Amino acid sequence: MNALLLAVAALAQAAPAAEKPRTPTEIIAQAPASAWKAIPADDLLVVELRTGGRVTIQLAPEFAPVHVANIRSLARGKWWDGAAIYRVQENYVVQWGNNESDKPLPAGVVAKPPAEYARPQAGLPVTPLGYADPYAAGAGFAHGWPVSLYADGQASLAHCYAAVGVGRDLSPDTGTGGELYAVIGHSPRHLDRNIALVGRVIEGIEHFTTLPRGTQALGFYKEEAQHVPLARARLSGSDDRFQYLDTSSPSFAAYVKARANRQDSFFIRPAGGVDLCNAPVPVRRVPKS
Amino acid sequence: MNALLLAVAALAQAAPAAEKPRTPTEIIAQAPASAWKAIPADDLLVVELRTGGRVTIQLAPEFAPVHVANIRSLARGKWWDGAAIYRVQENYVVQWGNNESDKPLPAGVVAKPPAEYARPQAGLPVTPLGYADPYAAGAGFAHGWPVSLYADGQASLAHCYAAVGVGRDLSPDTGTGGELYAVIGHSPRHLDRNIALVGRVIEGIEHFTTLPRGTQALGFYKEEAQHVPLARARLSGSDDRFQYLDTSSPSFAAYVKARANRQDSFFIRPAGGVDLCNAPVPVRRVPKS
């Protein structure tokens, strides 16, 4: 055996066994406690169906402060007590509120909020997605949210699956927040920068997605008897505590990379890329200590 | 008034009134009969739930000929009579068949089909999407299907909402086609080139999307009693006739452009782009003459 071969053999012996890349699930499970950020109770809206189903929505005050303040006032003012889901459009949205009723807005609700469809990127701690985006100059994550990034320096929340937005009529109406919708289909990002997004469903979305589809135009239910009644929607008490994975953390960067390059044993050809809405920001209940 | 201003005024007068851009819906409604292509009855698999719900799937023999031939043999051999939906995973897939049963495969079914995960772009009449794709070198449409286009000259069907694929175990198993799934969430394109896609749901997907979600890992139902029984799945007779919008037609090009630049009165800021799965190929029942 010549010297070179000996050297190569020694090298092979010294090299550690190739480490199996971690799956996205493993990365989330192994993320340190410091990578998780608490979601304030005031940022949690719990929608209760009269059937008992509970849907928890995380609000995004960093992106739509006036609309989020409205939603808090609406919840405290019992706006959604006795309200209903009146629209379920296949591959699109579920929508609820007091559509076309003359129920007065609770105290503190701004009747004509500004168009909080985008905000400056300046001041946002943006982690770029790292892959091409078909809709905007770029895409990334900030404060735990998926964002579309525009060439004019603006950023908007992105209409990903489970995103929650504010129903409105034609512009300049922006909606009060009293009528809300959640995305239940392929992410309709053509709506970005055209509606105020205010949050996302983080638990219980199956109570929305399994509802019968409305048969009228835009998925509205034909008969009022088909409406799905809500018991109420309230800001969370201290019992429901959730955390999201800090989108500025190394764990989150590793998670996105693993989503884009799936190495789980099922996969044969990793894509080498991922779209903004196919790397959902991990959210969990606070582990019991 | 100086000469330049006069010239500008004349120009303004001569210009035709700006035409209101057509919406995607208007473009589809106005597409000439020649832009619609018939779907052969042998490319239509009708899945009937025991509850009476009917889900119609268009098969894609251009992309997975051996698997599609298997599916036709399975349908003729009554493979899905008495089969069931046993997996419904939120924001992912519905899956059905005779999982873990020892029901023998009907005659003509190839037990170990080749890995029809991609095919050469050569020979495909590709219409490029025209916008960036996060997953592949490009994206487009061919034979009425959304396709991912790779730098190595291959093309694959894309895992868009409603796509139907072949359940499999780990490679080199590719699945017979006996166990099928349909996408019911944000398009999981990381699966492109990793599974054989064989078609898409073109009618009745709400019978899948509204099913209760399974609570076990990967959305499998915990109890067999929760399984959703199928009456049967058969190739269509001549009664169900569908057409798709020719993806090489000018109407389709106008449709994609309008999806990327929404001008409907609701929209304030058109995106100027669209992702492959947010421009679903229009399919309709053949209009009654």
Coordinates of C-alpha atoms in Angstrom, one line a residue:
Chain A
M1 CA 0.0 0.0 0.0
N2 CA 1.5 3.3 -0.9
A3 CA 1.7 6.4 1.2
L4 CA -1.2 8.2 -0.4
L5 CA -3.6 5.4 0.1
L6 CA -2.5 5.1 3.7
A7 CA -3.1 8.8 4.2
V8 CA -6.6 8.5 2.6
A9 CA -7.4 5.5 4.8
A10 CA -6.3 7.4 7.9
L11 CA -8.4 10.4 6.8
A12 CA -11.5 8.2 6.3
Q13 CA -11.0 6.8 9.8
A14 CA -10.6 10.2 11.3
A15 CA -13.7 11.7 9.6
P16 CA -16.9 11.5 11.6
A17 CA -19.7 9.4 10.2
A18 CA -21.8 11.6 7.9
E19 CA -24.5 13.0 10.2
K20 CA -28.0 12.3 9.1
P21 CA -29.6 15.7 8.4
R22 CA -32.3 16.5 10.9
T23 CA -36.0 16.6 9.7
P24 CA -38.1 19.8 10.2
T25 CA -39.9 18.0 13.0
E26 CA -36.6 17.1 14.8
I27 CA -35.4 20.7 14.5
I28 CA -38.5 22.0 16.1
A29 CA -38.4 19.4 18.9
Q30 CA -34.7 20.2 19.6
A31 CA -35.0 24.0 19.5
P32 CA -33.8 25.5 22.8
A33 CA -36.3 27.2 25.1
S34 CA -34.6 30.5 24.2
A35 CA -35.8 30.1 20.6
W36 CA -39.5 30.2 21.6
K37 CA -41.3 33.4 22.2
A38 CA -44.4 33.8 24.3
I39 CA -47.6 35.0 22.6
P40 CA -49.3 37.6 24.9
A41 CA -52.9 36.6 26.0
D42 CA -54.2 39.8 24.5
D43 CA -52.9 38.6 21.1
L44 CA -55.1 35.5 21.3
L45 CA -58.7 35.5 20.1
V46 CA -60.6 32.4 20.9
V47 CA -63.6 31.8 18.7
E48 CA -66.1 29.4 20.2
L49 CA -68.7 27.6 18.0
R50 CA -72.0 26.8 19.6
T51 CA -71.1 23.2 18.9
G52 CA -68.2 23.5 21.3
G53 CA -65.4 23.8 18.8
R54 CA -62.7 26.3 19.7
V55 CA -60.5 28.1 17.2
T56 CA -57.6 30.1 18.5
I57 CA -56.3 33.0 16.5
Q58 CA -53.0 34.8 17.1
L59 CA -53.3 38.5 16.4
A60 CA -50.6 40.6 14.7
P61 CA -50.5 44.0 16.2
E62 CA -47.1 44.7 14.6
F63 CA -48.8 44.8 11.2
A64 CA -52.4 46.1 11.7
P65 CA -52.5 47.9 15.0
V66 CA -55.7 49.8 14.5
H67 CA -57.6 46.7 13.3
V68 CA -56.2 44.6 16.1
A69 CA -57.2 47.2 18.6
N70 CA -60.7 47.1 17.1
I71 CA -60.8 43.3 17.4
R72 CA -59.9 43.5 21.0
S73 CA -62.7 46.1 21.6
L74 CA -65.1 43.9 19.6
A75 CA -64.2 40.9 21.7
R76 CA -64.6 42.8 25.0
G77 CA -67.8 44.3 23.7
K78 CA -69.3 40.8 23.0
W79 CA -69.6 41.6 19.3
W80 CA -69.4 38.0 18.3
D81 CA -71.8 36.7 20.9
G82 CA -74.6 35.2 18.8
A83 CA -72.7 35.9 15.6
A84 CA -72.3 33.3 12.9
I85 CA -70.2 31.8 10.1
Y86 CA -72.1 32.7 7.0
R87 CA -69.6 32.0 4.2
V88 CA -67.5 28.9 3.5
Q89 CA -65.9 29.0 0.1
E90 CA -64.1 25.8 -1.1
N91 CA -60.3 26.3 -1.5
Y92 CA -60.6 29.9 -0.2
V93 CA -62.1 31.2 3.0
V94 CA -64.4 30.8 6.0
Q95 CA -66.0 34.1 7.1
W96 CA -67.9 35.1 10.2
G97 CA -69.4 38.0 12.1
N98 CA -72.7 39.9 12.0
N99 CA -73.0 40.4 8.3
E100 CA -75.7 42.8 7.3
S101 CA -77.1 43.1 10.8
D102 CA -77.6 46.5 12.5
K103 CA -75.9 45.5 15.7
P104 CA -74.1 48.6 17.0
L105 CA -70.3 48.6 17.2
P106 CA -69.1 48.4 20.8
A107 CA -67.4 51.4 22.4
G108 CA -63.9 52.1 21.3
V109 CA -64.2 50.5 17.8
V110 CA -62.8 52.8 15.1
A111 CA -65.5 52.7 12.4
K112 CA -63.2 53.6 9.5
P113 CA -59.7 52.3 10.2
P114 CA -56.8 53.2 7.9
A115 CA -55.7 50.8 5.2
E116 CA -53.3 48.7 7.1
Y117 CA -52.4 46.6 4.1
A118 CA -48.7 47.1 4.4
R119 CA -46.1 48.8 6.5
P120 CA -42.5 49.9 6.1
Q121 CA -39.8 47.2 6.2
A122 CA -37.7 49.6 8.2
G123 CA -37.8 48.5 11.8
L124 CA -38.8 44.9 10.9
P125 CA -36.3 42.2 11.9
V126 CA -36.7 40.4 8.5
T127 CA -35.2 36.9 8.0
P128 CA -35.2 36.3 4.2
L129 CA -36.9 33.1 3.0
G130 CA -33.9 32.6 0.7
Y131 CA -35.9 31.4 -2.4
A132 CA -37.6 33.1 -5.3
D133 CA -41.1 34.6 -4.7
P134 CA -43.6 34.8 -7.6
Y135 CA -45.6 37.6 -6.0
A136 CA -43.2 40.2 -4.6
A137 CA -39.6 41.4 -4.8
G138 CA -38.9 39.1 -1.9
A139 CA -40.3 37.0 0.9
G140 CA -39.3 36.4 4.5
F141 CA -40.3 36.3 8.1
A142 CA -40.6 39.0 10.8
H143 CA -41.9 38.9 14.4
G144 CA -42.9 35.3 13.7
W145 CA -45.0 36.1 10.6
P146 CA -44.6 35.3 6.9
V147 CA -44.2 38.6 5.0
S148 CA -44.1 39.7 1.4
L149 CA -41.4 42.3 0.7
Y150 CA -41.9 44.9 -2.0
A151 CA -39.4 46.9 -4.0
D152 CA -40.9 50.1 -2.7
G153 CA -39.7 49.3 0.8
Q154 CA -43.1 48.1 2.1
A155 CA -43.8 44.8 3.7
S156 CA -47.2 43.0 4.2
L157 CA -48.4 40.0 6.0
A158 CA -48.8 37.1 3.5
H159 CA -52.1 35.3 2.8
C160 CA -50.9 31.9 3.8
Y161 CA -53.1 29.0 4.8
A162 CA -54.8 29.8 8.1
A163 CA -54.2 33.6 7.7
V164 CA -57.0 35.7 9.2
G165 CA -58.1 38.9 7.5
V166 CA -60.7 41.6 7.7
G167 CA -63.7 41.4 5.4
R168 CA -64.4 44.6 3.6
D169 CA -66.5 46.1 0.8
L170 CA -64.9 48.1 -2.0
S171 CA -62.2 50.6 -1.3
P172 CA -61.9 53.0 0.6
D173 CA -63.8 50.8 3.1
T174 CA -61.2 48.7 5.0
G175 CA -63.6 46.8 7.3
T176 CA -63.8 47.3 11.1
G177 CA -62.6 43.9 12.0
G178 CA -66.1 42.8 12.9
E179 CA -66.3 40.5 9.9
L180 CA -63.3 38.2 9.8
Y181 CA -62.2 35.4 7.4
A182 CA -59.6 32.6 7.6
V183 CA -57.9 31.1 4.6
I184 CA -58.8 27.4 4.1
G185 CA -57.2 26.6 0.8
H186 CA -54.1 27.2 -1.4
S187 CA -52.6 30.4 -0.1
P188 CA -54.3 33.3 -2.1
R189 CA -51.4 35.7 -2.1
H190 CA -53.0 37.9 -4.8
L191 CA -54.8 39.3 -1.8
D192 CA -51.6 40.6 -0.1
R193 CA -51.6 44.4 0.1
N194 CA -55.3 44.4 -0.8
I195 CA -56.8 43.6 2.6
A196 CA -55.9 44.0 6.2
L197 CA -54.5 40.8 7.6
V198 CA -54.7 40.6 11.3
G199 CA -53.5 37.2 12.4
R200 CA -53.6 33.5 11.8
V201 CA -55.4 30.4 13.2
I202 CA -52.9 28.5 15.5
E203 CA -55.2 25.8 16.9
G204 CA -58.5 24.3 16.0
I205 CA -58.7 25.2 12.3
E206 CA -60.4 21.9 11.6
H207 CA -63.5 23.4 13.1
F208 CA -63.5 25.8 10.1
T209 CA -62.1 23.6 7.3
T210 CA -64.6 20.8 7.8
L211 CA -67.7 23.0 7.6
P212 CA -70.2 22.5 4.7
R213 CA -69.4 24.7 1.7
G214 CA -71.8 27.4 0.9
T215 CA -73.6 27.0 -2.5
Q216 CA -74.1 30.7 -3.3
A217 CA -71.7 32.9 -5.1
L218 CA -68.4 33.3 -3.1
G219 CA -69.5 30.4 -0.9
F220 CA -72.2 32.3 1.1
Y221 CA -74.7 30.0 2.6
K222 CA -78.1 30.1 0.8
E223 CA -80.3 30.0 3.9
E224 CA -79.8 31.6 7.2
A225 CA -80.7 28.2 8.8
Q226 CA -77.4 27.0 7.3
H227 CA -75.4 29.6 9.2
V228 CA -73.0 28.1 11.8
P229 CA -73.7 29.9 15.1
L230 CA -70.9 31.1 17.3
A231 CA -71.2 31.1 21.1
R232 CA -68.7 33.9 21.4
A233 CA -65.2 35.1 20.6
R234 CA -63.0 36.4 23.5
L235 CA -59.5 37.4 24.2
S236 CA -57.7 34.5 25.9
G237 CA -57.4 34.3 29.6
S238 CA -54.1 33.2 31.1
D239 CA -54.9 29.5 30.6
D240 CA -54.1 29.3 27.0
R241 CA -50.5 30.0 26.5
F242 CA -48.7 29.6 23.2
Q243 CA -45.3 30.2 21.8
Y244 CA -43.9 30.7 18.3
L245 CA -40.5 29.8 17.1
D246 CA -38.5 33.0 16.9
T247 CA -38.0 33.7 13.2
S248 CA -34.7 35.3 13.9
S249 CA -33.3 32.2 15.7
P250 CA -30.8 29.7 14.3
S251 CA -33.4 27.0 14.9
F252 CA -35.8 28.7 12.6
A253 CA -33.2 29.1 9.9
A254 CA -32.4 25.4 10.1
Y255 CA -36.1 24.6 9.9
V256 CA -36.6 26.6 6.7
K257 CA -33.5 25.0 5.2
A258 CA -34.8 21.6 6.1
R259 CA -38.2 22.3 4.6
A260 CA -36.5 23.3 1.4
N261 CA -34.3 20.3 1.3
R262 CA -36.3 17.4 2.7
Q263 CA -34.0 14.5 3.6
D264 CA -36.6 12.5 5.6
S265 CA -36.3 8.9 4.5
F266 CA -39.4 9.2 2.3
F267 CA -37.8 11.8 0.0
I268 CA -35.8 10.9 -3.1
R269 CA -35.2 14.3 -4.7
P270 CA -35.2 17.3 -2.3
A271 CA -36.6 20.4 -4.1
G272 CA -33.8 22.8 -3.1
G273 CA -36.5 25.5 -2.5
V274 CA -39.7 26.2 -0.7
D275 CA -42.4 28.8 -1.0
L276 CA -43.2 31.2 1.8
C277 CA -46.4 29.5 2.8
N278 CA -45.0 26.0 2.8
A279 CA -42.7 26.8 5.7
P280 CA -45.3 27.7 8.3
V281 CA -43.9 29.3 11.5
P282 CA -44.0 26.6 14.2
V283 CA -46.4 27.4 17.1
R284 CA -46.9 25.3 20.2
R285 CA -48.6 25.3 23.5
V286 CA -46.1 26.1 26.3
P287 CA -44.7 22.8 27.6
K288 CA -45.7 21.9 31.1
S289 CA -42.7 22.3 33.3
Chain B
M1 CA -51.7 77.1 -26.0
N2 CA -48.4 76.1 -27.5
A3 CA -47.9 73.5 -30.3
L4 CA -46.7 70.8 -28.0
L5 CA -49.7 71.0 -25.7
L6 CA -52.0 71.0 -28.7
A7 CA -50.4 67.9 -30.0
V8 CA -50.8 66.1 -26.7
A9 CA -54.4 67.1 -26.5
A10 CA -55.0 65.8 -30.0
L11 CA -53.3 62.5 -29.1
A12 CA -55.5 62.2 -26.0
Q13 CA -58.6 62.7 -28.1
A14 CA -57.5 60.2 -30.7
A15 CA -56.7 57.5 -28.1
P16 CA -59.6 55.0 -27.5
A17 CA -61.1 55.0 -24.1
A18 CA -59.0 52.6 -21.9
E19 CA -60.7 49.3 -22.0
K20 CA -61.6 47.8 -18.6
P21 CA -59.4 44.7 -18.3
R22 CA -61.3 41.4 -18.2
T23 CA -61.4 39.4 -15.0
P24 CA -60.3 35.8 -15.0
T25 CA -63.9 34.7 -14.8
E26 CA -64.9 36.8 -17.8
I27 CA -62.0 35.4 -19.8
I28 CA -63.1 31.9 -19.1
A29 CA -66.7 32.7 -19.9
Q30 CA -65.7 34.3 -23.2
A31 CA -63.2 31.6 -24.3
P32 CA -64.2 30.3 -27.7
A33 CA -65.4 26.6 -28.0
S34 CA -62.1 25.9 -29.8
A35 CA -60.2 26.7 -26.7
W36 CA -61.8 23.9 -24.8
K37 CA -60.5 20.3 -25.0
A38 CA -62.6 17.3 -24.2
I39 CA -61.5 14.9 -21.4
P40 CA -61.9 11.3 -22.6
A41 CA -64.3 9.2 -20.4
D42 CA -61.4 6.8 -19.8
D43 CA -59.5 9.6 -18.1
L44 CA -62.3 10.2 -15.6
L45 CA -62.4 8.2 -12.3
V46 CA -65.6 8.7 -10.3
V47 CA -65.2 7.9 -6.6
E48 CA -68.5 7.4 -4.9
L49 CA -68.8 7.6 -1.1
R50 CA -71.3 5.3 0.5
T51 CA -73.0 8.6 1.7
G52 CA -73.7 9.4 -2.0
G53 CA -71.0 12.0 -2.5
R54 CA -69.3 11.8 -5.9
V55 CA -65.8 13.0 -6.5
T56 CA -64.6 13.1 -10.1
I57 CA -60.9 12.8 -10.9
Q58 CA -59.2 13.5 -14.2
L59 CA -56.3 11.2 -14.9
A60 CA -53.1 12.2 -16.5
P61 CA -51.9 9.4 -18.8
E62 CA -49.3 11.8 -20.4
F63 CA -47.4 11.9 -17.2
A64 CA -47.8 8.5 -15.4
P65 CA -49.0 6.0 -18.1
V66 CA -48.3 2.8 -16.2
H67 CA -49.9 4.1 -13.0
V68 CA -52.9 5.4 -14.9
A69 CA -53.3 2.1 -16.7
N70 CA -53.2 0.4 -13.3
I71 CA -55.9 2.7 -12.0
R72 CA -58.1 1.9 -14.9
S73 CA -57.6 -1.9 -14.3
L74 CA -58.2 -1.4 -10.6
A75 CA -61.5 0.4 -11.3
R76 CA -62.6 -2.2 -13.8
G77 CA -61.6 -4.9 -11.3
K78 CA -63.7 -3.3 -8.6
W79 CA -60.7 -2.7 -6.3
W80 CA -62.4 0.2 -4.6
D81 CA -65.8 -1.5 -4.0
G82 CA -66.0 -1.5 -0.3
A83 CA -62.8 0.4 0.2
A84 CA -62.5 3.4 2.5
I85 CA -61.0 6.7 3.2
Y86 CA -58.6 6.0 6.2
R87 CA -56.5 9.1 6.4
V88 CA -57.5 12.8 6.4
Q89 CA -54.6 15.1 7.4
E90 CA -55.4 18.7 8.0
N91 CA -53.8 21.1 5.4
Y92 CA -52.4 18.1 3.6
V93 CA -54.2 15.0 2.1
V94 CA -57.2 12.7 2.0
Q95 CA -56.2 9.1 1.3
W96 CA -58.3 6.0 0.3
G97 CA -58.0 2.4 -0.8
N98 CA -57.6 -1.0 0.9
N99 CA -54.8 -0.1 3.2
E100 CA -53.2 -3.2 4.8
S101 CA -55.8 -5.5 3.5
D102 CA -54.9 -8.7 1.6
K103 CA -57.4 -8.1 -1.2
P104 CA -55.7 -9.4 -4.3
L105 CA -54.9 -7.0 -7.1
P106 CA -57.2 -7.3 -10.2
A107 CA -55.9 -8.8 -13.4
G108 CA -53.7 -6.5 -15.5
V109 CA -52.4 -4.5 -12.5
V110 CA -48.6 -4.0 -12.6
A111 CA -47.5 -4.8 -9.1
K112 CA -44.3 -2.8 -9.2
P113 CA -44.7 0.1 -11.6
P114 CA -41.7 2.3 -12.6
A115 CA -41.0 5.6 -10.8
E116 CA -43.2 7.9 -13.0
Y117 CA -42.2 10.9 -10.9
A118 CA -41.0 13.0 -13.9
R119 CA -40.8 12.8 -17.7
P120 CA -38.7 14.5 -20.3
Q121 CA -39.8 18.1 -21.2
A122 CA -39.1 17.1 -24.8
G123 CA -42.4 16.5 -26.6
L124 CA -44.4 18.5 -24.1
P125 CA -46.2 21.6 -25.4
V126 CA -45.1 23.8 -22.4
T127 CA -46.7 27.2 -21.8
P128 CA -44.4 28.9 -19.3
L129 CA -46.1 30.4 -16.2
G130 CA -44.0 33.6 -16.7
Y131 CA -43.2 34.1 -13.0
A132 CA -40.5 32.9 -10.7
D133 CA -40.9 29.5 -9.1
P134 CA -39.4 28.7 -5.6
Y135 CA -39.2 25.0 -6.2
A136 CA -37.8 24.4 -9.7
A137 CA -35.9 26.0 -12.6
G138 CA -39.3 27.0 -14.0
A139 CA -43.0 26.3 -14.0
G140 CA -45.7 26.1 -16.6
F141 CA -48.5 24.2 -18.1
A142 CA -48.7 21.3 -20.6
H143 CA -51.6 19.2 -21.8
G144 CA -53.8 21.1 -19.4
W145 CA -51.7 20.4 -16.3
P146 CA -49.5 22.5 -14.1
V147 CA -45.9 21.3 -14.4
S148 CA -42.6 21.9 -12.6
L149 CA -39.7 22.2 -15.0
Y150 CA -36.2 21.2 -14.0
A151 CA -32.8 22.2 -15.2
D152 CA -32.0 18.6 -16.2
G153 CA -34.7 18.7 -18.8
Q154 CA -37.3 16.8 -16.8
A155 CA -40.8 17.9 -16.1
S156 CA -43.2 16.7 -13.4
L157 CA -46.8 17.2 -12.5
A158 CA -47.1 19.7 -9.7
H159 CA -48.6 19.0 -6.3
C160 CA -51.3 21.7 -6.5
Y161 CA -54.5 21.8 -4.4
A162 CA -56.7 18.9 -5.6
A163 CA -53.8 17.0 -7.2
V164 CA -54.2 13.2 -6.9
G165 CA -51.2 11.0 -6.3
V166 CA -50.2 7.4 -5.5
G167 CA -49.6 6.4 -1.9
R168 CA -46.4 4.5 -1.5
D169 CA -44.0 3.1 1.1
L170 CA -40.3 3.9 1.1
S171 CA -38.4 3.8 -2.3
P172 CA -38.1 1.8 -4.5
D173 CA -41.8 1.1 -3.9
T174 CA -43.8 3.4 -6.1
G175 CA -47.3 2.2 -5.2
T176 CA -49.7 0.4 -7.5
G177 CA -52.3 3.1 -7.6
G178 CA -54.6 1.2 -5.3
E179 CA -54.0 3.7 -2.5
L180 CA -54.6 7.2 -3.7
Y181 CA -54.5 10.6 -2.1
A182 CA -55.8 14.0 -2.9
V183 CA -54.3 17.3 -1.8
I184 CA -56.6 19.4 0.5
G185 CA -54.3 22.1 1.7
H186 CA -51.6 24.6 0.7
S187 CA -49.9 23.0 -2.3
P188 CA -47.2 20.6 -1.0
R189 CA -44.8 21.0 -3.9
H190 CA -41.9 19.5 -1.9
L191 CA -43.5 16.2 -3.0
D192 CA -43.0 16.9 -6.7
R193 CA -40.7 14.3 -8.3
N194 CA -41.0 12.2 -5.1
I195 CA -44.3 10.5 -5.8
A196 CA -46.3 9.5 -8.9
L197 CA -49.0 12.1 -9.5
V198 CA -51.8 10.7 -11.6
G199 CA -54.5 13.4 -11.8
R200 CA -56.6 15.9 -10.0
V201 CA -60.1 16.3 -8.6
I202 CA -62.2 18.3 -11.0
E203 CA -65.6 18.0 -9.2
G204 CA -66.9 17.2 -5.8
I205 CA -63.7 17.9 -3.8
E206 CA -65.9 19.2 -0.9
H207 CA -66.8 15.6 -0.2
F208 CA -63.1 15.1 0.7
T209 CA -62.3 18.5 2.3
T210 CA -65.1 18.5 4.8
L211 CA -64.3 15.1 6.3
P212 CA -63.3 14.8 9.9
R213 CA -59.5 15.0 10.4
G214 CA -57.8 11.9 11.7
T215 CA -56.2 12.2 15.1
Q216 CA -53.4 9.8 14.6
A217 CA -49.9 10.6 13.2
L218 CA -50.2 11.7 9.6
G219 CA -53.9 12.1 9.9
F220 CA -54.8 8.4 10.0
Y221 CA -58.1 7.6 11.7
K222 CA -57.7 6.0 15.1
E223 CA -60.5 3.5 14.8
E224 CA -61.6 1.5 11.8
A225 CA -65.2 2.6 12.7
Q226 CA -64.1 6.2 11.7
H227 CA -63.2 5.1 8.2
V228 CA -65.3 6.7 5.5
P229 CA -66.6 3.9 3.3
L230 CA -66.6 4.1 -0.4
A231 CA -69.4 2.5 -2.5
R232 CA -67.1 2.2 -5.5
A233 CA -64.8 4.0 -7.9
R234 CA -65.3 3.5 -11.6
L235 CA -64.2 5.0 -14.9
S236 CA -66.8 7.4 -16.1
G237 CA -69.5 6.4 -18.6
S238 CA -70.4 8.8 -21.4
D239 CA -72.8 10.8 -19.2
D240 CA -70.1 12.8 -17.4
R241 CA -68.3 14.9 -19.9
F242 CA -65.8 17.6 -19.0
Q243 CA -63.5 19.9 -20.8
Y244 CA -60.4 21.8 -19.8
L245 CA -59.1 25.1 -21.1
D246 CA -56.3 24.4 -23.6
T247 CA -53.2 25.6 -21.9
S248 CA -51.7 26.4 -25.3
S249 CA -54.6 28.7 -26.2
P250 CA -54.6 32.6 -26.2
S251 CA -57.5 32.4 -23.7
F252 CA -55.4 30.5 -21.2
A253 CA -52.5 33.0 -21.6
A254 CA -54.9 35.8 -21.0
Y255 CA -56.4 34.0 -18.0
V256 CA -52.9 33.5 -16.3
K257 CA -52.1 37.2 -17.0
A258 CA -55.3 38.3 -15.4
R259 CA -54.7 36.0 -12.4
A260 CA -51.3 37.7 -11.9
N261 CA -52.7 41.2 -12.4
R262 CA -56.1 41.2 -10.7
Q263 CA -58.0 44.3 -11.9
D264 CA -61.4 43.3 -10.5
S265 CA -63.0 46.2 -8.7
F266 CA -62.1 44.7 -5.3
F267 CA -58.3 44.9 -6.0
I268 CA -56.2 47.9 -5.2
R269 CA -52.7 46.6 -5.9
P270 CA -52.3 43.8 -8.4
A271 CA -49.5 41.5 -7.5
G272 CA -47.8 41.4 -10.9
G273 CA -47.2 37.7 -10.4
V274 CA -48.8 34.5 -9.5
D275 CA -47.7 31.1 -8.3
L276 CA -48.2 27.9 -10.4
C277 CA -50.9 26.6 -8.1
N278 CA -52.9 29.8 -7.9
A279 CA -53.7 29.8 -11.6
P280 CA -55.7 26.5 -11.6
V281 CA -56.5 25.2 -15.1
P282 CA -60.2 25.9 -15.8
V283 CA -62.3 22.8 -16.1
R284 CA -66.0 22.7 -16.9
R285 CA -68.9 20.4 -17.7
V286 CA -69.6 20.4 -21.5
P287 CA -72.2 23.1 -22.0
K288 CA -75.6 21.7 -23.1
S289 CA -76.1 22.6 -26.8

